[in-house]
CSV table of C-alpha atoms and ligand atoms in Angstrom, one decimal:
chain,number,residue,atom,x,y,z
A,1,MET,CA,0.0,0.0,0.0
A,2,SER,CA,1.3,3.5,-0.8
A,3,HIS,CA,1.3,6.4,1.5
A,4,PRO,CA,0.2,10.1,0.9
A,5,ALA,CA,3.1,12.6,0.8
A,6,PRO,CA,4.5,13.3,4.3
A,7,ARG,CA,2.7,16.2,6.0
A,8,PRO,CA,5.1,18.0,8.5
A,9,PHE,CA,3.6,19.9,11.4
A,10,GLU,CA,5.3,22.4,13.6
A,11,SER,CA,4.1,22.4,17.2
A,12,ALA,CA,4.8,25.5,19.4
A,13,PRO,CA,3.3,26.9,22.6
A,14,ARG,CA,-0.2,28.3,22.1
A,15,GLY,CA,-1.0,29.3,25.7
A,16,ALA,CA,-3.3,27.6,28.1
A,17,LEU,CA,-5.9,25.1,26.9
A,18,ALA,CA,-9.5,26.0,27.6
A,19,GLY,CA,-13.0,25.0,26.6
A,20,THR,CA,-14.6,21.7,25.8
A,21,ALA,CA,-13.3,19.0,23.5
A,22,ARG,CA,-15.3,16.1,22.1
A,23,VAL,CA,-13.3,13.1,21.2
A,24,PRO,CA,-14.1,10.8,18.3
A,25,GLY,CA,-15.7,7.4,18.7
A,26,ASP,CA,-13.7,4.6,20.3
A,27,LYS,CA,-11.5,2.8,17.7
A,28,SER,CA,-11.7,-0.6,19.3
A,29,ILE,CA,-15.5,-0.5,19.7
A,30,SER,CA,-16.0,1.0,16.1
A,31,HIS,CA,-14.1,-1.9,14.5
A,32,ARG,CA,-16.2,-4.4,16.5
A,33,ALA,CA,-19.5,-2.6,15.9
A,34,LEU,CA,-18.9,-3.0,12.1
A,35,MET,CA,-17.7,-6.6,12.3
A,36,PHE,CA,-20.5,-7.9,14.5
A,37,SER,CA,-23.1,-6.0,12.6
A,38,ALA,CA,-21.8,-7.5,9.4
A,39,LEU,CA,-22.3,-11.0,10.9
A,40,ALA,CA,-25.8,-10.3,12.2
A,41,VAL,CA,-28.9,-11.2,10.2
A,42,GLY,CA,-30.6,-7.9,9.4
A,43,ARG,CA,-29.8,-4.2,9.7
A,44,SER,CA,-27.8,-2.6,12.5
A,45,ARG,CA,-27.5,1.1,13.2
A,46,ILE,CA,-24.3,2.6,14.5
A,47,GLU,CA,-24.0,6.1,16.0
A,48,GLY,CA,-20.7,7.8,16.8
A,49,LEU,CA,-18.6,5.5,14.7
A,50,LEU,CA,-15.0,6.6,14.4
A,51,GLU,CA,-14.5,7.7,10.8
A,52,GLY,CA,-10.7,7.2,10.8
A,53,GLU,CA,-8.7,5.4,8.2
A,54,ASP,CA,-8.3,2.2,10.3
A,55,VAL,CA,-12.0,1.8,10.8
A,56,LEU,CA,-12.7,2.6,7.2
A,57,ALA,CA,-10.3,-0.2,6.2
A,58,THR,CA,-12.5,-2.6,8.3
A,59,ALA,CA,-15.6,-1.3,6.5
A,60,ALA,CA,-14.1,-1.7,3.1
A,61,ALA,CA,-13.0,-5.3,3.9
A,62,LEU,CA,-16.4,-6.3,5.2
A,63,ARG,CA,-18.1,-4.8,2.1
A,64,ALA,CA,-15.7,-6.9,-0.1
A,65,MET,CA,-16.9,-9.9,1.8
A,66,GLY,CA,-20.6,-9.2,1.2
A,67,ALA,CA,-21.9,-6.8,3.9
A,68,THR,CA,-23.8,-3.7,2.8
A,69,ILE,CA,-22.5,-0.7,4.8
A,70,ALA,CA,-23.7,2.8,4.2
A,71,ARG,CA,-23.4,6.2,6.0
A,72,ASP,CA,-26.3,8.6,6.0
A,73,ASP,CA,-26.1,12.4,6.0
A,74,ASP,CA,-26.4,12.6,9.7
A,75,GLY,CA,-23.3,10.4,10.2
A,76,ILE,CA,-25.3,7.3,11.2
A,77,TRP,CA,-24.0,4.1,9.8
A,78,HIS,CA,-26.2,1.3,8.7
A,79,VAL,CA,-25.0,-2.3,8.2
A,80,ASP,CA,-26.9,-5.1,6.5
A,81,GLY,CA,-25.2,-8.3,7.8
A,82,VAL,CA,-24.7,-11.5,6.0
A,83,GLY,CA,-25.2,-13.8,9.0
A,84,VAL,CA,-22.5,-15.9,10.7
A,85,GLY,CA,-21.1,-18.2,8.1
A,86,GLY,CA,-22.3,-16.0,5.3
A,87,LEU,CA,-19.1,-14.1,4.4
A,88,LEU,CA,-18.2,-14.2,0.7
A,89,GLN,CA,-14.9,-14.7,-1.0
A,90,PRO,CA,-13.4,-11.3,-1.6
A,91,ALA,CA,-12.4,-10.6,-5.2
A,92,GLN,CA,-9.2,-8.8,-4.3
A,93,ALA,CA,-6.6,-8.5,-1.6
A,94,LEU,CA,-7.9,-6.8,1.6
A,95,ASP,CA,-6.0,-3.6,2.2
A,96,MET,CA,-5.6,-3.1,5.9
A,97,GLY,CA,-3.6,0.1,5.7
A,98,ASN,CA,-2.0,0.8,9.1
A,99,SER,CA,-4.5,-1.2,11.1
A,100,GLY,CA,-3.4,-4.1,13.3
A,101,THR,CA,-6.9,-4.5,14.8
A,102,SER,CA,-8.6,-4.8,11.4
A,103,THR,CA,-6.0,-7.4,10.3
A,104,ARG,CA,-6.0,-9.6,13.3
A,105,LEU,CA,-9.7,-9.6,13.9
A,106,LEU,CA,-10.7,-10.1,10.3
A,107,MET,CA,-8.1,-13.0,10.0
A,108,GLY,CA,-10.2,-14.6,12.8
A,109,LEU,CA,-13.4,-14.1,10.9
A,110,VAL,CA,-12.0,-15.5,7.6
A,111,ALA,CA,-10.4,-18.5,9.5
A,112,SER,CA,-13.7,-20.3,10.0
A,113,HIS,CA,-15.5,-19.3,6.8
A,114,PRO,CA,-15.1,-21.3,3.6
A,115,ILE,CA,-13.2,-18.5,1.9
A,116,THR,CA,-9.7,-17.4,1.1
A,117,ALA,CA,-8.5,-13.8,1.7
A,118,THR,CA,-5.1,-12.1,1.2
A,119,PHE,CA,-4.2,-9.3,3.7
A,120,VAL,CA,-1.9,-6.5,2.7
A,121,GLY,CA,-0.9,-3.3,4.6
A,122,ASP,CA,1.4,-0.3,4.8
A,123,ALA,CA,5.1,-0.4,5.7
A,124,SER,CA,4.3,-0.2,9.4
A,125,LEU,CA,1.7,-2.9,9.5
A,126,SER,CA,3.9,-5.1,7.2
A,127,GLY,CA,6.5,-5.1,9.9
A,128,ARG,CA,4.2,-6.3,12.7
A,129,PRO,CA,4.0,-9.8,14.0
A,130,MET,CA,1.0,-11.9,13.0
A,131,GLY,CA,2.4,-15.2,14.4
A,132,ARG,CA,0.4,-14.6,17.5
A,133,VAL,CA,-2.9,-15.1,15.6
A,134,ILE,CA,-1.5,-17.5,13.0
A,135,ALA,CA,-0.8,-20.1,15.7
A,136,PRO,CA,-4.2,-20.4,17.3
A,137,LEU,CA,-6.2,-19.9,14.0
A,138,GLY,CA,-4.0,-22.6,12.5
A,139,THR,CA,-4.9,-25.0,15.3
A,140,MET,CA,-8.5,-24.3,14.5
A,141,GLY,CA,-7.8,-25.5,11.0
A,142,ALA,CA,-7.2,-22.4,8.9
A,143,ASP,CA,-4.3,-22.6,6.4
A,144,ILE,CA,-2.3,-19.5,6.6
A,145,THR,CA,0.7,-18.6,4.4
A,146,ALA,CA,2.6,-15.6,5.6
A,147,SER,CA,5.6,-13.6,4.5
A,148,PRO,CA,8.9,-14.4,6.3
A,149,GLY,CA,8.7,-13.8,10.1
A,150,GLY,CA,4.9,-14.3,10.1
A,151,LYS,CA,4.2,-10.9,8.5
A,152,LEU,CA,2.0,-9.4,5.9
A,153,PRO,CA,1.3,-9.9,3.1
A,154,LEU,CA,-0.4,-13.1,4.1
A,155,MET,CA,-3.2,-15.4,2.9
A,156,VAL,CA,-5.8,-17.1,5.1
A,157,ARG,CA,-7.6,-20.1,3.7
A,158,GLY,CA,-10.5,-20.7,6.1
A,159,LEU,CA,-11.8,-24.1,7.2
A,160,CYS,CA,-15.5,-24.7,7.6
A,161,PRO,CA,-16.4,-26.3,9.9
A,162,ALA,CA,-13.3,-25.3,11.9
A,163,VAL,CA,-12.2,-27.0,15.1
A,164,PRO,CA,-13.0,-25.5,18.5
A,165,ILE,CA,-10.0,-25.0,20.7
A,166,THR,CA,-9.0,-24.0,24.3
A,167,TYR,CA,-6.3,-21.5,24.1
A,168,THR,CA,-4.3,-19.7,26.8
A,169,LEU,CA,-3.0,-16.3,25.6
A,170,PRO,CA,0.8,-16.3,25.7
A,171,VAL,CA,0.7,-12.5,25.3
A,172,ALA,CA,-1.8,-10.1,26.8
A,173,SER,CA,-3.6,-9.1,23.7
A,174,ALA,CA,-7.2,-8.2,23.1
A,175,GLN,CA,-6.6,-8.6,19.4
A,176,VAL,CA,-5.5,-12.2,19.7
A,177,LYS,CA,-8.4,-13.0,22.1
A,178,SER,CA,-10.9,-11.4,19.8
A,179,ALA,CA,-9.5,-13.1,16.7
A,180,ILE,CA,-10.1,-16.5,18.3
A,181,LEU,CA,-13.6,-15.5,19.6
A,182,LEU,CA,-14.5,-14.3,16.1
A,183,ALA,CA,-13.3,-17.6,14.6
A,184,GLY,CA,-15.3,-19.4,17.3
A,185,LEU,CA,-18.5,-17.7,16.2
A,186,ASN,CA,-18.7,-19.9,13.1
A,187,THR,CA,-17.2,-23.0,14.7
A,188,PRO,CA,-19.3,-25.9,16.0
A,189,GLY,CA,-19.0,-26.4,19.8
A,190,ILE,CA,-17.4,-24.2,22.4
A,191,THR,CA,-14.2,-22.2,21.8
A,192,THR,CA,-12.4,-21.2,25.0
A,193,VAL,CA,-9.9,-18.4,25.5
A,194,ILE,CA,-8.0,-18.1,28.8
A,195,GLU,CA,-6.6,-14.7,29.6
A,196,PRO,CA,-4.0,-14.8,32.5
A,197,VAL,CA,-3.9,-10.9,32.4
A,198,PRO,CA,-7.2,-9.1,31.6
A,199,THR,CA,-7.3,-7.0,28.4
A,200,ARG,CA,-9.9,-4.7,27.0
A,201,ASP,CA,-13.2,-6.6,27.0
A,202,HIS,CA,-15.2,-4.8,24.3
A,203,SER,CA,-15.6,-8.0,22.2
A,204,GLU,CA,-17.1,-9.9,25.2
A,205,ARG,CA,-19.5,-7.1,26.1
A,206,MET,CA,-20.7,-6.5,22.5
A,207,LEU,CA,-20.9,-10.2,21.4
A,208,ALA,CA,-23.2,-10.8,24.4
A,209,GLY,CA,-25.2,-7.8,23.4
A,210,PHE,CA,-25.6,-9.2,19.9
A,211,GLY,CA,-27.0,-12.4,21.4
A,212,ALA,CA,-24.0,-14.7,21.2
A,213,LYS,CA,-23.8,-17.4,23.8
A,214,LEU,CA,-20.7,-16.2,25.7
A,215,SER,CA,-19.6,-16.7,29.3
A,216,VAL,CA,-16.8,-15.1,31.3
A,217,GLU,CA,-15.6,-16.7,34.5
A,218,GLU,CA,-12.7,-16.0,36.8
A,219,GLY,CA,-10.7,-19.2,37.0
A,220,SER,CA,-7.4,-20.1,38.8
A,221,GLU,CA,-5.4,-19.4,35.5
A,222,GLY,CA,-7.2,-16.1,34.8
A,223,ARG,CA,-10.4,-15.1,32.9
A,224,VAL,CA,-12.0,-17.9,31.0
A,225,ILE,CA,-14.1,-16.8,28.1
A,226,ARG,CA,-16.3,-19.4,26.3
A,227,ILE,CA,-18.2,-18.8,23.1
A,228,THR,CA,-20.7,-21.2,21.6
A,229,GLY,CA,-20.3,-21.5,17.9
A,230,GLU,CA,-22.7,-21.5,14.9
A,231,ALA,CA,-24.1,-18.4,16.6
A,232,GLU,CA,-26.9,-16.3,15.4
A,233,LEU,CA,-26.3,-12.6,16.0
A,234,LYS,CA,-29.3,-10.2,16.1
A,235,PRO,CA,-28.9,-6.7,14.6
A,236,GLN,CA,-28.3,-3.9,17.2
A,237,GLN,CA,-28.6,-0.2,17.7
A,238,ILE,CA,-25.1,0.8,18.8
A,239,VAL,CA,-23.9,4.1,20.3
A,240,VAL,CA,-20.1,4.3,20.3
A,241,PRO,CA,-18.6,6.2,23.3
A,242,GLY,CA,-15.7,8.6,22.9
A,243,ASP,CA,-12.2,7.1,22.8
A,244,PRO,CA,-10.2,7.3,26.0
A,245,SER,CA,-7.1,6.7,23.9
A,246,SER,CA,-7.8,9.9,21.9
A,247,ALA,CA,-8.8,11.8,25.1
A,248,ALA,CA,-5.3,10.9,26.5
A,249,PHE,CA,-3.6,13.6,24.4
A,250,TRP,CA,-5.8,16.4,25.9
A,251,MET,CA,-5.5,15.0,29.4
A,252,VAL,CA,-1.7,15.3,29.1
A,253,ALA,CA,-1.8,18.6,27.3
A,254,ALA,CA,-4.0,20.3,29.9
A,255,SER,CA,-1.9,18.7,32.8
A,256,ILE,CA,1.4,20.1,31.5
A,257,VAL,CA,0.5,23.5,30.1
A,258,PRO,CA,0.2,26.1,32.9
A,259,ALA,CA,-3.3,27.6,33.6
A,260,SER,CA,-5.1,25.0,31.4
A,261,ASP,CA,-8.6,24.0,32.4
A,262,ILE,CA,-10.7,21.9,30.0
A,263,VAL,CA,-13.6,19.5,29.7
A,264,ILE,CA,-13.3,16.4,27.6
A,265,GLY,CA,-16.9,15.3,26.8
A,266,ASN,CA,-18.2,11.7,26.5
A,267,VAL,CA,-15.1,9.7,27.3
A,268,GLY,CA,-15.4,5.9,27.6
A,269,LEU,CA,-14.2,4.7,31.0
A,270,ASN,CA,-14.2,1.0,30.7
A,271,PRO,CA,-11.9,-0.1,33.5
A,272,THR,CA,-9.8,-2.1,31.0
A,273,ARG,CA,-8.9,1.2,29.3
A,274,THR,CA,-8.3,3.7,32.2
A,275,GLY,CA,-4.7,2.9,33.2
A,276,LEU,CA,-3.5,6.3,32.0
A,277,ILE,CA,-6.0,8.2,34.2
A,278,THR,CA,-4.8,6.1,37.2
A,279,ALA,CA,-1.1,6.8,36.4
A,280,LEU,CA,-1.6,10.5,35.8
A,281,ARG,CA,-3.6,10.8,39.1
A,282,MET,CA,-0.7,9.1,40.9
A,283,MET,CA,1.6,11.8,39.4
A,284,GLY,CA,-0.6,14.5,40.8
A,285,ALA,CA,-2.8,15.3,37.8
A,286,ASP,CA,-6.1,17.1,38.5
A,287,ILE,CA,-8.6,14.9,36.6
A,288,SER,CA,-12.2,14.7,37.8
A,289,GLU,CA,-15.2,12.9,36.3
A,290,ALA,CA,-18.7,14.5,35.8
A,291,GLN,CA,-22.0,13.1,34.8
A,292,PRO,CA,-21.1,9.4,34.9
A,293,ARG,CA,-23.5,7.4,32.7
A,294,THR,CA,-23.7,4.2,30.6
A,295,ILE,CA,-23.6,4.4,26.8
A,296,GLY,CA,-23.7,1.3,24.6
A,297,GLY,CA,-23.1,-0.9,27.7
A,298,GLU,CA,-19.9,1.0,28.5
A,299,PRO,CA,-19.3,3.4,31.4
A,300,VAL,CA,-18.8,7.0,30.2
A,301,ALA,CA,-18.2,10.4,31.8
A,302,ASP,CA,-17.0,13.9,31.0
A,303,LEU,CA,-13.5,14.6,32.3
A,304,ILE,CA,-12.5,17.9,33.8
A,305,VAL,CA,-8.7,18.4,33.5
A,306,ARG,CA,-6.8,21.3,35.1
A,307,HIS,CA,-3.1,22.0,35.0
A,308,ALA,CA,-1.2,20.6,38.0
A,309,PRO,CA,2.4,20.0,38.9
A,310,LEU,CA,3.3,16.4,38.2
A,311,SER,CA,5.7,14.2,40.1
A,312,ALA,CA,7.6,11.2,38.8
A,313,ILE,CA,6.3,7.7,39.6
A,314,ASP,CA,7.3,4.1,39.0
A,315,VAL,CA,4.5,3.1,36.7
A,316,PRO,CA,2.9,0.0,38.1
A,317,PRO,CA,3.5,-2.8,35.5
A,318,GLU,CA,0.0,-4.2,36.3
A,319,LEU,CA,-1.5,-1.1,34.6
A,320,THR,CA,0.2,-2.0,31.3
A,321,PRO,CA,-2.8,-3.7,29.5
A,322,SER,CA,-5.2,-0.9,30.5
A,323,MET,CA,-2.9,1.8,29.1
A,324,ILE,CA,-1.0,0.0,26.4
A,325,ASP,CA,-1.9,2.6,23.7
A,326,GLU,CA,-1.3,5.5,26.1
A,327,TYR,CA,2.5,5.1,26.8
A,328,PRO,CA,3.6,7.7,24.3
A,329,ALA,CA,1.3,10.3,26.0
A,330,LEU,CA,2.4,9.2,29.4
A,331,PHE,CA,6.1,9.6,28.4
A,332,VAL,CA,5.3,13.2,27.4
A,333,ALA,CA,3.7,13.8,30.8
A,334,ALA,CA,6.8,12.3,32.5
A,335,ALA,CA,9.0,14.7,30.5
A,336,PHE,CA,7.4,17.6,32.5
A,337,ALA,CA,7.2,15.9,35.9
A,338,SER,CA,9.7,16.5,38.7
A,339,GLY,CA,12.0,13.5,39.1
A,340,ARG,CA,12.6,10.3,37.2
A,341,THR,CA,9.6,8.3,35.9
A,342,VAL,CA,10.3,4.6,35.3
A,343,ALA,CA,7.9,2.6,33.1
A,344,ARG,CA,8.9,-1.0,32.8
A,345,GLY,CA,7.0,-4.2,31.9
A,346,ALA,CA,5.7,-2.9,28.6
A,347,HIS,CA,7.7,-4.9,26.1
A,348,GLU,CA,4.6,-5.0,23.8
A,349,LEU,CA,5.3,-1.4,22.9
A,350,ARG,CA,8.1,-2.7,20.7
A,351,VAL,CA,5.5,-4.1,18.2
A,352,LYS,CA,2.9,-1.4,17.9
A,353,GLU,CA,2.5,0.9,14.9
A,354,SER,CA,6.2,1.7,15.6
A,355,ASP,CA,8.6,0.5,18.2
A,356,ARG,CA,7.2,3.0,20.7
A,357,ILE,CA,10.0,2.7,23.2
A,358,GLY,CA,12.7,3.5,20.7
A,359,THR,CA,10.7,6.0,18.7
A,360,MET,CA,9.7,8.0,21.9
A,361,ARG,CA,13.2,7.8,23.3
A,362,ALA,CA,14.6,9.3,20.1
A,363,ALA,CA,11.9,12.0,19.9
A,364,LEU,CA,12.2,13.1,23.5
A,365,GLU,CA,16.0,13.1,23.4
A,366,ALA,CA,16.0,15.2,20.3
A,367,CYS,CA,13.9,17.7,22.3
A,368,GLY,CA,16.4,17.8,25.1
A,369,VAL,CA,14.8,15.3,27.5
A,370,SER,CA,17.1,12.8,29.2
A,371,CYS,CA,15.8,9.2,28.8
A,372,THR,CA,17.1,5.7,29.4
A,373,GLU,CA,15.9,3.0,27.2
A,374,HIS,CA,15.1,-0.4,28.6
A,375,GLU,CA,14.1,-3.6,26.7
A,376,ASP,CA,10.6,-3.2,28.2
A,377,GLY,CA,10.2,0.5,28.8
A,378,LEU,CA,11.7,3.9,29.4
A,379,SER,CA,13.0,6.0,32.3
A,380,ILE,CA,12.5,9.7,31.8
A,381,ASP,CA,13.9,12.7,33.7
A,382,GLY,CA,11.4,15.4,33.8
A,383,THR,CA,11.8,19.2,33.8
A,384,GLY,CA,9.8,19.7,37.0
A,385,GLY,CA,7.2,21.6,35.1
A,386,GLY,CA,9.3,23.9,33.0
A,387,SER,CA,9.4,23.8,29.2
A,388,ILE,CA,11.5,21.2,27.3
A,389,ALA,CA,14.1,22.5,24.9
A,390,GLY,CA,12.4,21.4,21.6
A,391,GLY,CA,13.9,22.9,18.5
A,392,ALA,CA,14.1,19.5,16.8
A,393,GLN,CA,12.5,17.5,14.0
A,394,ILE,CA,11.2,14.2,15.2
A,395,ALA,CA,10.2,11.1,13.2
A,396,SER,CA,6.6,9.8,13.6
A,397,LYS,CA,7.4,6.5,11.9
A,398,LEU,CA,3.9,6.0,10.5
A,399,ASP,CA,2.6,6.0,14.0
A,400,HIS,CA,-0.4,8.3,14.8
A,401,ARG,CA,0.2,8.2,18.6
A,402,ILE,CA,3.8,9.3,18.3
A,403,ALA,CA,2.7,12.2,16.1
A,404,MET,CA,0.0,13.4,18.4
A,405,SER,CA,2.1,12.9,21.6
A,406,MET,CA,4.9,15.0,20.2
A,407,VAL,CA,2.5,17.7,19.1
A,408,VAL,CA,1.4,17.8,22.8
A,409,ALA,CA,5.1,18.0,23.8
A,410,GLY,CA,5.6,21.0,21.5
A,411,LEU,CA,2.9,22.9,23.4
A,412,HIS,CA,5.3,23.5,26.3
A,413,ALA,CA,8.7,23.7,24.5
A,414,ALA,CA,11.2,26.6,24.3
A,415,LYS,CA,11.6,26.1,20.6
A,416,PRO,CA,9.0,24.5,18.2
A,417,VAL,CA,8.9,20.7,17.8
A,418,THR,CA,8.5,19.6,14.1
A,419,ILE,CA,6.8,16.3,13.4
A,420,ASP,CA,8.2,15.1,10.1
A,421,ASP,CA,4.9,13.5,9.1
A,422,ALA,CA,1.6,14.1,10.9
A,423,SER,CA,-0.5,12.4,8.2
A,424,PRO,CA,-0.8,9.1,10.3
A,425,VAL,CA,-3.1,11.1,12.7
A,426,ALA,CA,-5.9,10.4,10.3
A,427,THR,CA,-5.9,6.7,11.1
A,428,SER,CA,-7.5,7.3,14.5
A,429,TYR,CA,-8.2,11.0,15.0
A,430,PRO,CA,-9.0,12.9,11.8
A,431,ALA,CA,-10.3,16.0,13.8
A,432,PHE,CA,-7.2,16.2,16.1
A,433,PHE,CA,-5.8,19.4,14.7
A,434,GLN,CA,-9.2,21.1,14.6
A,435,THR,CA,-9.7,20.2,18.3
A,436,LEU,CA,-6.2,21.5,19.1
A,437,ALA,CA,-7.1,24.8,17.5
A,438,GLU,CA,-10.4,25.0,19.4
A,439,LEU,CA,-8.8,24.2,22.8
A,440,THR,CA,-6.0,26.7,22.2
A,441,GLY,CA,-7.9,29.8,21.0
A,442,GLY,CA,-10.0,28.9,18.0
A,443,SER,CA,-13.3,28.8,20.0
A,444,ARG,CA,-12.5,31.3,22.7
B,501,S3P,C1,-6.8,-3.3,20.4
B,501,S3P,C2,-5.9,-4.0,21.3
B,501,S3P,C3,-4.6,-3.6,21.6
B,501,S3P,C4,-4.4,-2.1,21.2
B,501,S3P,C5,-4.9,-1.8,19.9
B,501,S3P,C6,-6.4,-2.1,19.8
B,501,S3P,C7,-8.1,-3.9,20.1
B,501,S3P,O1,-3.6,-4.3,20.9
B,501,S3P,O2,-3.0,-1.8,21.3
B,501,S3P,O3,-4.7,-0.4,19.6
B,501,S3P,O4,-9.0,-3.1,19.6
B,501,S3P,O5,-8.3,-5.1,20.4
B,501,S3P,P1,-3.1,-5.8,21.4
B,501,S3P,O6,-4.2,-6.7,21.3
B,501,S3P,O7,-2.0,-6.1,20.4
B,501,S3P,O8,-2.6,-5.6,22.8
């Protein structure tokens, strides 16, 4: 897959953040809303879907496999599903762009259907490991031919009927868990996933909502999730809450820029996603929750975030799964804290859209922040609240969260921080720069 021309962005201080931000729909929930709707019998309605490139890649792939997916003028999405077992052979390779979630979950879907699909992606995605889904899906009977190292491009030849398995996750990954559960949907019998460390549970919540027979139990080895196959999913009306992973950038920005005081509306607060809020509060951040409510089966609230002096912490490793996508933002917060923040136990960061340990170390060091790289994390010496030096161009490495995190770092830098390519932001947060303008003067 080719990429648009790089779009550099220069981030410099813009004063305190003020006003209200609305974050886009949750990326994980948006992917799942489309996939489960595509497998239901009848028409589902989705409100608040994230219209980022990653989710649009999922929609395009599902269309290529027979689902009818349309957006009306009010931004509501309608999906006419084909029913579990009803996916059709796609005519061409499925282009997953930058999206690991689309790839791994859709591989699960294809694995138990009588179809063959080829998955391709951009340079970032083509470097990411797929062995973690190839192994369990292969045990279920799918025949998967991957590029060297278990990478994309790869081809999945599904087996129908597939074989139900019991699988203990060797790595804490909601994508692997979900790929197996999705394969299990069209597999006779009971497919079981055991999760020693809990990860985001959107698949479990939503599949139960769609009428799948799914149980979750706490066992001695961890969470035991069982799905009964040859499921019949009923179409749903889904409202997607705001993405806490997108809210993360504003939480950190308002915490580090003096005099900031903002509201972030409609943020999903599923406990499997709120590790960053816990870590920031441990550092002294002033984050409070207003109007707690439930949307689409998920806890949601508005967050009020005010500037506060931050102190370094040892980030508890047990928070890792619930803040796995938020480490780049946390590293920026640490750069402005007093003392040395140590974040370990996050080896998975090496295989995200970029190697987020190495990429963030290089970016922060270029901006004058002293860091020590560990195999499984980063130690960062903060400024104690003052600005970082900045004055550097940093490489975003096709990684949206690196780009957005370093834009935030530039908001409190002595000299501007230039992001070499901010175009990856469109994968998860197309309105990011508009919201930045609104919070920093555009709407005041
Ligand atoms: C996701 C799971 C996480 C996360 C990713 C989205 C999901 O990945 O990093 O952005 O929607 O299931 P892993 O499953 O690799 O931990």
